[in-house]
CSV table of C-alpha atoms in Angstrom, one decimal:
chain,number,residue,atom,x,y,z
A,1106,UNK,CA,44.5,59.5,11.9
A,1107,UNK,CA,41.9,60.4,14.5
A,1108,UNK,CA,43.1,59.5,18.0
A,1109,UNK,CA,39.9,57.9,19.2
A,1110,UNK,CA,39.9,55.3,16.4
A,1111,UNK,CA,43.1,53.9,17.8
A,1112,UNK,CA,42.3,54.0,21.5
A,1113,UNK,CA,43.4,50.4,21.8
A,1114,UNK,CA,47.0,51.8,21.6
A,1115,UNK,CA,48.7,54.1,24.1
A,1116,UNK,CA,49.4,57.5,22.5
A,1117,UNK,CA,53.1,56.7,22.6
A,1118,UNK,CA,52.4,53.5,20.5
A,1119,UNK,CA,50.2,55.4,18.1
A,1120,UNK,CA,52.9,58.0,17.6
A,1121,UNK,CA,55.3,55.3,16.8
A,1122,UNK,CA,52.9,53.7,14.4
A,1123,UNK,CA,52.3,57.0,12.6
A,1124,UNK,CA,56.1,57.4,12.2
A,1125,UNK,CA,56.4,53.8,11.0
A,1126,UNK,CA,53.7,54.3,8.3
A,1127,UNK,CA,55.2,57.6,7.3
A,1128,UNK,CA,52.9,60.5,8.1
A,1129,UNK,CA,53.1,63.1,10.8
A,1130,UNK,CA,49.8,64.1,12.4
A,1131,UNK,CA,47.1,62.9,14.8
A,1132,UNK,CA,43.6,64.4,14.9
A,1133,UNK,CA,41.4,65.2,17.9
A,1134,UNK,CA,44.1,65.5,20.6
A,1135,UNK,CA,43.7,67.9,23.5
A,1136,UNK,CA,46.3,69.8,25.6
A,1137,UNK,CA,47.2,67.1,28.1
A,1138,UNK,CA,48.4,64.9,25.2
A,1139,UNK,CA,50.3,67.5,23.2
A,1140,UNK,CA,53.6,67.0,25.0
A,1141,UNK,CA,53.5,63.3,23.9
A,1142,UNK,CA,53.0,64.3,20.3
A,1143,UNK,CA,55.7,66.9,20.6
A,1144,UNK,CA,58.2,64.3,21.8
A,1145,UNK,CA,57.7,62.4,18.6
A,1146,UNK,CA,57.5,65.4,16.3
A,1147,UNK,CA,53.9,64.6,15.5
A,1148,UNK,CA,51.5,67.5,14.7
A,1149,UNK,CA,48.1,67.9,16.4
A,1150,UNK,CA,46.2,68.4,13.2
A,1151,UNK,CA,42.8,69.1,14.8
A,1152,UNK,CA,42.8,70.1,18.4
A,1153,UNK,CA,39.9,69.5,20.8
A,1154,UNK,CA,39.1,70.0,24.5
A,1155,UNK,CA,37.1,73.2,24.6
A,1156,UNK,CA,33.8,71.6,23.5
A,1157,UNK,CA,31.2,70.6,26.1
A,1158,UNK,CA,30.2,67.4,24.1
A,1159,UNK,CA,28.7,66.7,20.7
A,1160,UNK,CA,25.1,67.7,21.4
A,1161,UNK,CA,25.4,70.9,23.5
A,1162,UNK,CA,26.8,73.5,21.1
A,1163,UNK,CA,26.7,77.1,19.9
A,1164,UNK,CA,23.2,76.9,18.5
A,1165,UNK,CA,21.8,77.2,22.1
A,1166,UNK,CA,22.5,80.5,24.0
A,1167,UNK,CA,22.3,78.7,27.3
A,1168,UNK,CA,25.7,77.0,26.5
A,1169,UNK,CA,27.4,80.2,25.3
A,1170,UNK,CA,28.9,81.2,28.6
A,1171,UNK,CA,30.8,77.9,29.3
A,1172,UNK,CA,31.7,77.5,25.6
A,1173,UNK,CA,33.1,81.1,25.4
A,1174,UNK,CA,35.1,80.5,28.5
A,1175,UNK,CA,36.5,77.2,27.3
A,1176,UNK,CA,37.4,78.4,23.9
A,1177,UNK,CA,38.9,81.7,25.2
A,1178,UNK,CA,41.1,79.6,27.5
A,1179,UNK,CA,42.2,77.1,24.8
A,1180,UNK,CA,42.6,79.3,21.7
A,1181,UNK,CA,45.8,81.0,23.0
A,1182,UNK,CA,47.2,77.6,24.1
A,1183,UNK,CA,46.6,76.1,20.6
A,1184,UNK,CA,48.6,79.0,19.1
A,1185,UNK,CA,51.3,78.9,21.8
A,1186,UNK,CA,51.9,75.2,21.0
A,1187,UNK,CA,52.2,75.9,17.3
A,1188,UNK,CA,48.9,74.4,16.2
A,1189,UNK,CA,46.2,75.9,14.0
A,1190,UNK,CA,42.9,74.0,14.0
A,1191,UNK,CA,40.3,73.8,16.9
A,1192,UNK,CA,37.1,71.8,16.6
A,1193,UNK,CA,33.6,72.9,17.6
A,1194,UNK,CA,30.0,71.7,17.2
A,1195,UNK,CA,26.6,73.2,16.4
A,1196,UNK,CA,24.7,71.1,18.9
A,1197,UNK,CA,21.4,69.4,18.5
A,1198,UNK,CA,18.2,71.1,17.3
A,1199,UNK,CA,15.9,70.0,20.2
A,1200,UNK,CA,13.0,71.5,18.2
A,1201,UNK,CA,14.8,74.7,17.2
A,1202,UNK,CA,14.4,75.8,13.6
A,1203,UNK,CA,17.5,76.2,11.4
A,1204,UNK,CA,17.3,80.0,11.1
A,1205,UNK,CA,17.2,80.5,14.9
A,1206,UNK,CA,20.1,78.1,15.4
A,1207,UNK,CA,22.1,79.9,12.8
A,1208,UNK,CA,21.6,83.3,14.5
A,1209,UNK,CA,22.5,81.8,17.8
A,1210,UNK,CA,25.7,80.3,16.5
A,1211,UNK,CA,26.6,83.6,14.9
A,1212,UNK,CA,26.1,85.4,18.3
A,1213,UNK,CA,28.1,82.9,20.2
A,1214,UNK,CA,30.9,82.5,17.7
A,1215,UNK,CA,31.4,86.3,17.3
A,1216,UNK,CA,32.4,86.3,21.0
A,1217,UNK,CA,35.5,84.2,20.3
A,1218,UNK,CA,36.3,84.8,16.7
A,1219,UNK,CA,38.4,88.0,17.4
A,1220,UNK,CA,40.6,86.0,19.7
A,1221,UNK,CA,41.0,83.2,17.1
A,1222,UNK,CA,41.9,85.8,14.5
A,1223,UNK,CA,44.4,87.4,16.9
A,1224,UNK,CA,46.1,84.1,17.5
A,1225,UNK,CA,45.8,82.7,13.9
A,1226,UNK,CA,43.6,79.8,15.1
A,1227,UNK,CA,41.0,78.4,12.7
A,1228,UNK,CA,37.7,77.3,14.4
A,1229,UNK,CA,36.2,74.4,12.6
A,1230,UNK,CA,32.6,73.2,12.9
A,1231,UNK,CA,32.2,69.6,12.0
A,1232,UNK,CA,29.5,68.4,9.6
A,1233,UNK,CA,27.8,65.3,11.0
A,1234,UNK,CA,25.1,63.1,9.4
A,1235,UNK,CA,21.8,63.0,11.4
A,1236,UNK,CA,20.4,59.9,9.7
A,1237,UNK,CA,22.7,57.3,11.3
A,1238,UNK,CA,25.2,58.5,13.8
A,1239,UNK,CA,24.1,61.9,15.2
A,1240,UNK,CA,20.3,62.2,15.2
A,1241,UNK,CA,19.0,65.8,15.6
A,1242,UNK,CA,22.4,67.4,15.0
A,1243,UNK,CA,21.9,70.8,13.4
A,1244,UNK,CA,25.0,71.3,11.2
A,1245,UNK,CA,24.1,68.2,9.2
A,1246,UNK,CA,24.3,69.7,5.7
A,1247,UNK,CA,26.7,71.9,3.8
A,1248,UNK,CA,24.0,74.5,2.9
A,1249,UNK,CA,23.5,75.4,6.5
A,1250,UNK,CA,27.2,75.3,7.3
A,1251,UNK,CA,28.1,77.5,4.4
A,1252,UNK,CA,25.4,80.0,5.4
A,1253,UNK,CA,27.1,80.2,8.8
A,1254,UNK,CA,30.4,80.8,7.2
A,1255,UNK,CA,29.0,83.6,5.1
A,1256,UNK,CA,27.3,85.2,8.1
A,1257,UNK,CA,30.6,85.2,10.1
A,1258,UNK,CA,32.8,86.4,7.2
A,1259,UNK,CA,36.0,85.3,8.8
A,1260,UNK,CA,38.9,83.2,7.4
A,1261,UNK,CA,39.3,81.9,10.9
A,1262,UNK,CA,36.0,80.0,10.8
A,1263,UNK,CA,35.7,76.9,8.5
A,1264,UNK,CA,33.7,73.7,8.2
A,1265,UNK,CA,35.3,70.3,8.9
A,1266,UNK,CA,34.0,68.4,5.9
A,1267,UNK,CA,33.5,64.8,7.0
A,1268,UNK,CA,33.2,62.8,3.7
A,1269,UNK,CA,31.6,59.8,5.4
A,1270,UNK,CA,28.9,61.9,7.2
A,1271,UNK,CA,28.1,64.0,4.1
A,1272,UNK,CA,27.8,61.0,1.8
A,1273,UNK,CA,25.1,59.7,4.2
A,1274,UNK,CA,23.2,62.9,4.5
A,1275,UNK,CA,23.5,64.4,1.0
A,1276,UNK,CA,26.0,62.7,-1.3
A,1277,UNK,CA,27.4,64.6,-4.3
A,1278,UNK,CA,30.8,64.7,-2.6
A,1279,UNK,CA,33.1,65.7,-5.4
A,1280,UNK,CA,30.9,68.4,-6.9
A,1281,UNK,CA,30.3,69.8,-3.4
A,1282,UNK,CA,34.1,70.0,-2.7
A,1283,UNK,CA,34.7,71.6,-6.1
A,1284,UNK,CA,32.0,74.3,-5.6
A,1285,UNK,CA,32.5,75.0,-1.9
A,1286,UNK,CA,36.1,74.2,-1.0
A,1287,UNK,CA,36.8,77.7,0.2
A,1288,UNK,CA,34.6,77.0,3.2
A,1289,UNK,CA,36.2,73.7,4.1
A,1290,UNK,CA,39.2,73.8,6.3
A,1291,UNK,CA,39.7,70.1,7.1
A,1292,UNK,CA,38.6,66.6,5.9
A,1293,UNK,CA,37.7,63.3,7.5
A,1294,UNK,CA,37.3,59.9,5.9
A,1295,UNK,CA,35.6,56.6,6.5
A,1296,UNK,CA,33.9,54.0,4.3
A,1297,UNK,CA,30.1,54.1,3.5
A,1298,UNK,CA,28.2,52.1,4.6
A,1299,UNK,CA,29.4,51.0,8.0
A,1300,UNK,CA,32.1,53.6,8.7
A,1301,UNK,CA,34.8,51.1,8.1
A,1302,UNK,CA,38.0,50.8,5.9
A,1303,UNK,CA,38.4,52.5,2.5
A,1304,UNK,CA,38.0,49.3,0.5
A,1305,UNK,CA,36.5,48.6,-2.9
A,1306,UNK,CA,33.4,47.2,-1.1
A,1307,UNK,CA,32.3,50.6,0.0
A,1308,UNK,CA,30.6,53.1,-2.2
A,1309,UNK,CA,33.0,56.1,-2.1
A,1310,UNK,CA,35.8,56.4,-4.7
A,1311,UNK,CA,38.4,57.8,-2.4
A,1312,UNK,CA,41.2,58.3,-5.0
A,1313,UNK,CA,38.9,60.4,-7.1
A,1314,UNK,CA,37.8,62.4,-4.0
A,1315,UNK,CA,41.4,63.0,-3.0
A,1316,UNK,CA,42.3,64.1,-6.5
A,1317,UNK,CA,39.4,66.6,-6.4
A,1318,UNK,CA,40.6,67.9,-3.0
A,1319,UNK,CA,44.2,68.3,-4.4
A,1320,UNK,CA,42.8,70.1,-7.5
A,1321,UNK,CA,41.3,72.8,-5.2
A,1322,UNK,CA,44.8,73.8,-4.0
A,1323,UNK,CA,44.1,72.5,-0.5
A,1324,UNK,CA,47.3,72.2,1.5
A,1325,UNK,CA,45.9,71.0,4.9
A,1326,UNK,CA,45.3,67.6,6.4
A,1327,UNK,CA,42.9,64.7,5.6
A,1328,UNK,CA,42.4,62.5,8.7
A,1329,UNK,CA,41.2,58.9,8.7
A,1330,UNK,CA,38.3,58.4,11.1
A,1331,UNK,CA,37.0,54.9,10.3
A,1332,UNK,CA,36.1,52.1,12.7
A,1333,UNK,CA,38.9,49.6,12.2
A,1334,UNK,CA,37.7,46.0,11.7
A,1335,UNK,CA,41.2,44.5,12.3
A,1336,UNK,CA,41.2,41.8,15.0
A,1337,UNK,CA,44.8,42.3,16.0
A,1338,UNK,CA,47.0,45.4,16.4
A,1339,UNK,CA,48.9,44.3,13.3
A,1340,UNK,CA,45.7,44.0,11.2
A,1341,UNK,CA,44.5,47.4,12.5
A,1342,UNK,CA,47.9,48.9,11.5
A,1343,UNK,CA,47.8,47.3,8.1
A,1344,UNK,CA,44.3,48.7,7.6
A,1345,UNK,CA,45.5,52.2,8.4
A,1346,UNK,CA,48.4,51.8,6.0
A,1347,UNK,CA,46.0,50.7,3.3
A,1348,UNK,CA,43.8,53.8,3.8
A,1349,UNK,CA,46.9,56.1,3.6
A,1350,UNK,CA,47.9,54.4,0.3
A,1351,UNK,CA,44.4,54.7,-1.1
A,1352,UNK,CA,44.4,58.4,-0.4
A,1353,UNK,CA,47.9,59.0,-1.7
A,1354,UNK,CA,47.3,60.6,-5.1
């Protein structure tokens, strides 16, 4: 489960809930919170903390210096703590064409990829939709993201394939996973429309999607990132339990 979607709970209480439900990882947790996860034996399945924000990313050279410093500092810490995945973002277009943004991302990422390869850390750029939640974000389609993967030619750079975001921007989820899974290093879920629970009222067939992911041989994590509509802590916990069960294939 993604940490920010349960920010009504302390991290200690979220760790206890994760144990109670019966899984063992929390997404989008940075260094200051790793000791708490470690006390509970919970994995940090997608580390964060090196990014500037969601809109200032590797597609603009003016952000390369602070980004390279942040990632150079954090990559060894991720590995030292026994973790593998570290998130990053393309940044917004701000009038920039896709080809220029791609070249800029390659130039910036090539400055940190050797360090990631040395430490066994996988840098993962998240795919966002630009229609509803993240207007102007550059890495808003798998074609552009895969072109970046091919340009970098490193097993230590992957795409974080967010099923919710990509359903909104391009659809064709199962076929995309089947054809391009080698470029996807992590998955996020949420219901469409609304980014809520994985219920029959939303348009994605999550059991079928999960079966498609399993069929690719994927052994990593799938993290729930939906906006929980539960009114009480108990209802929110039940909704997370339901999502775990829906995706248990």
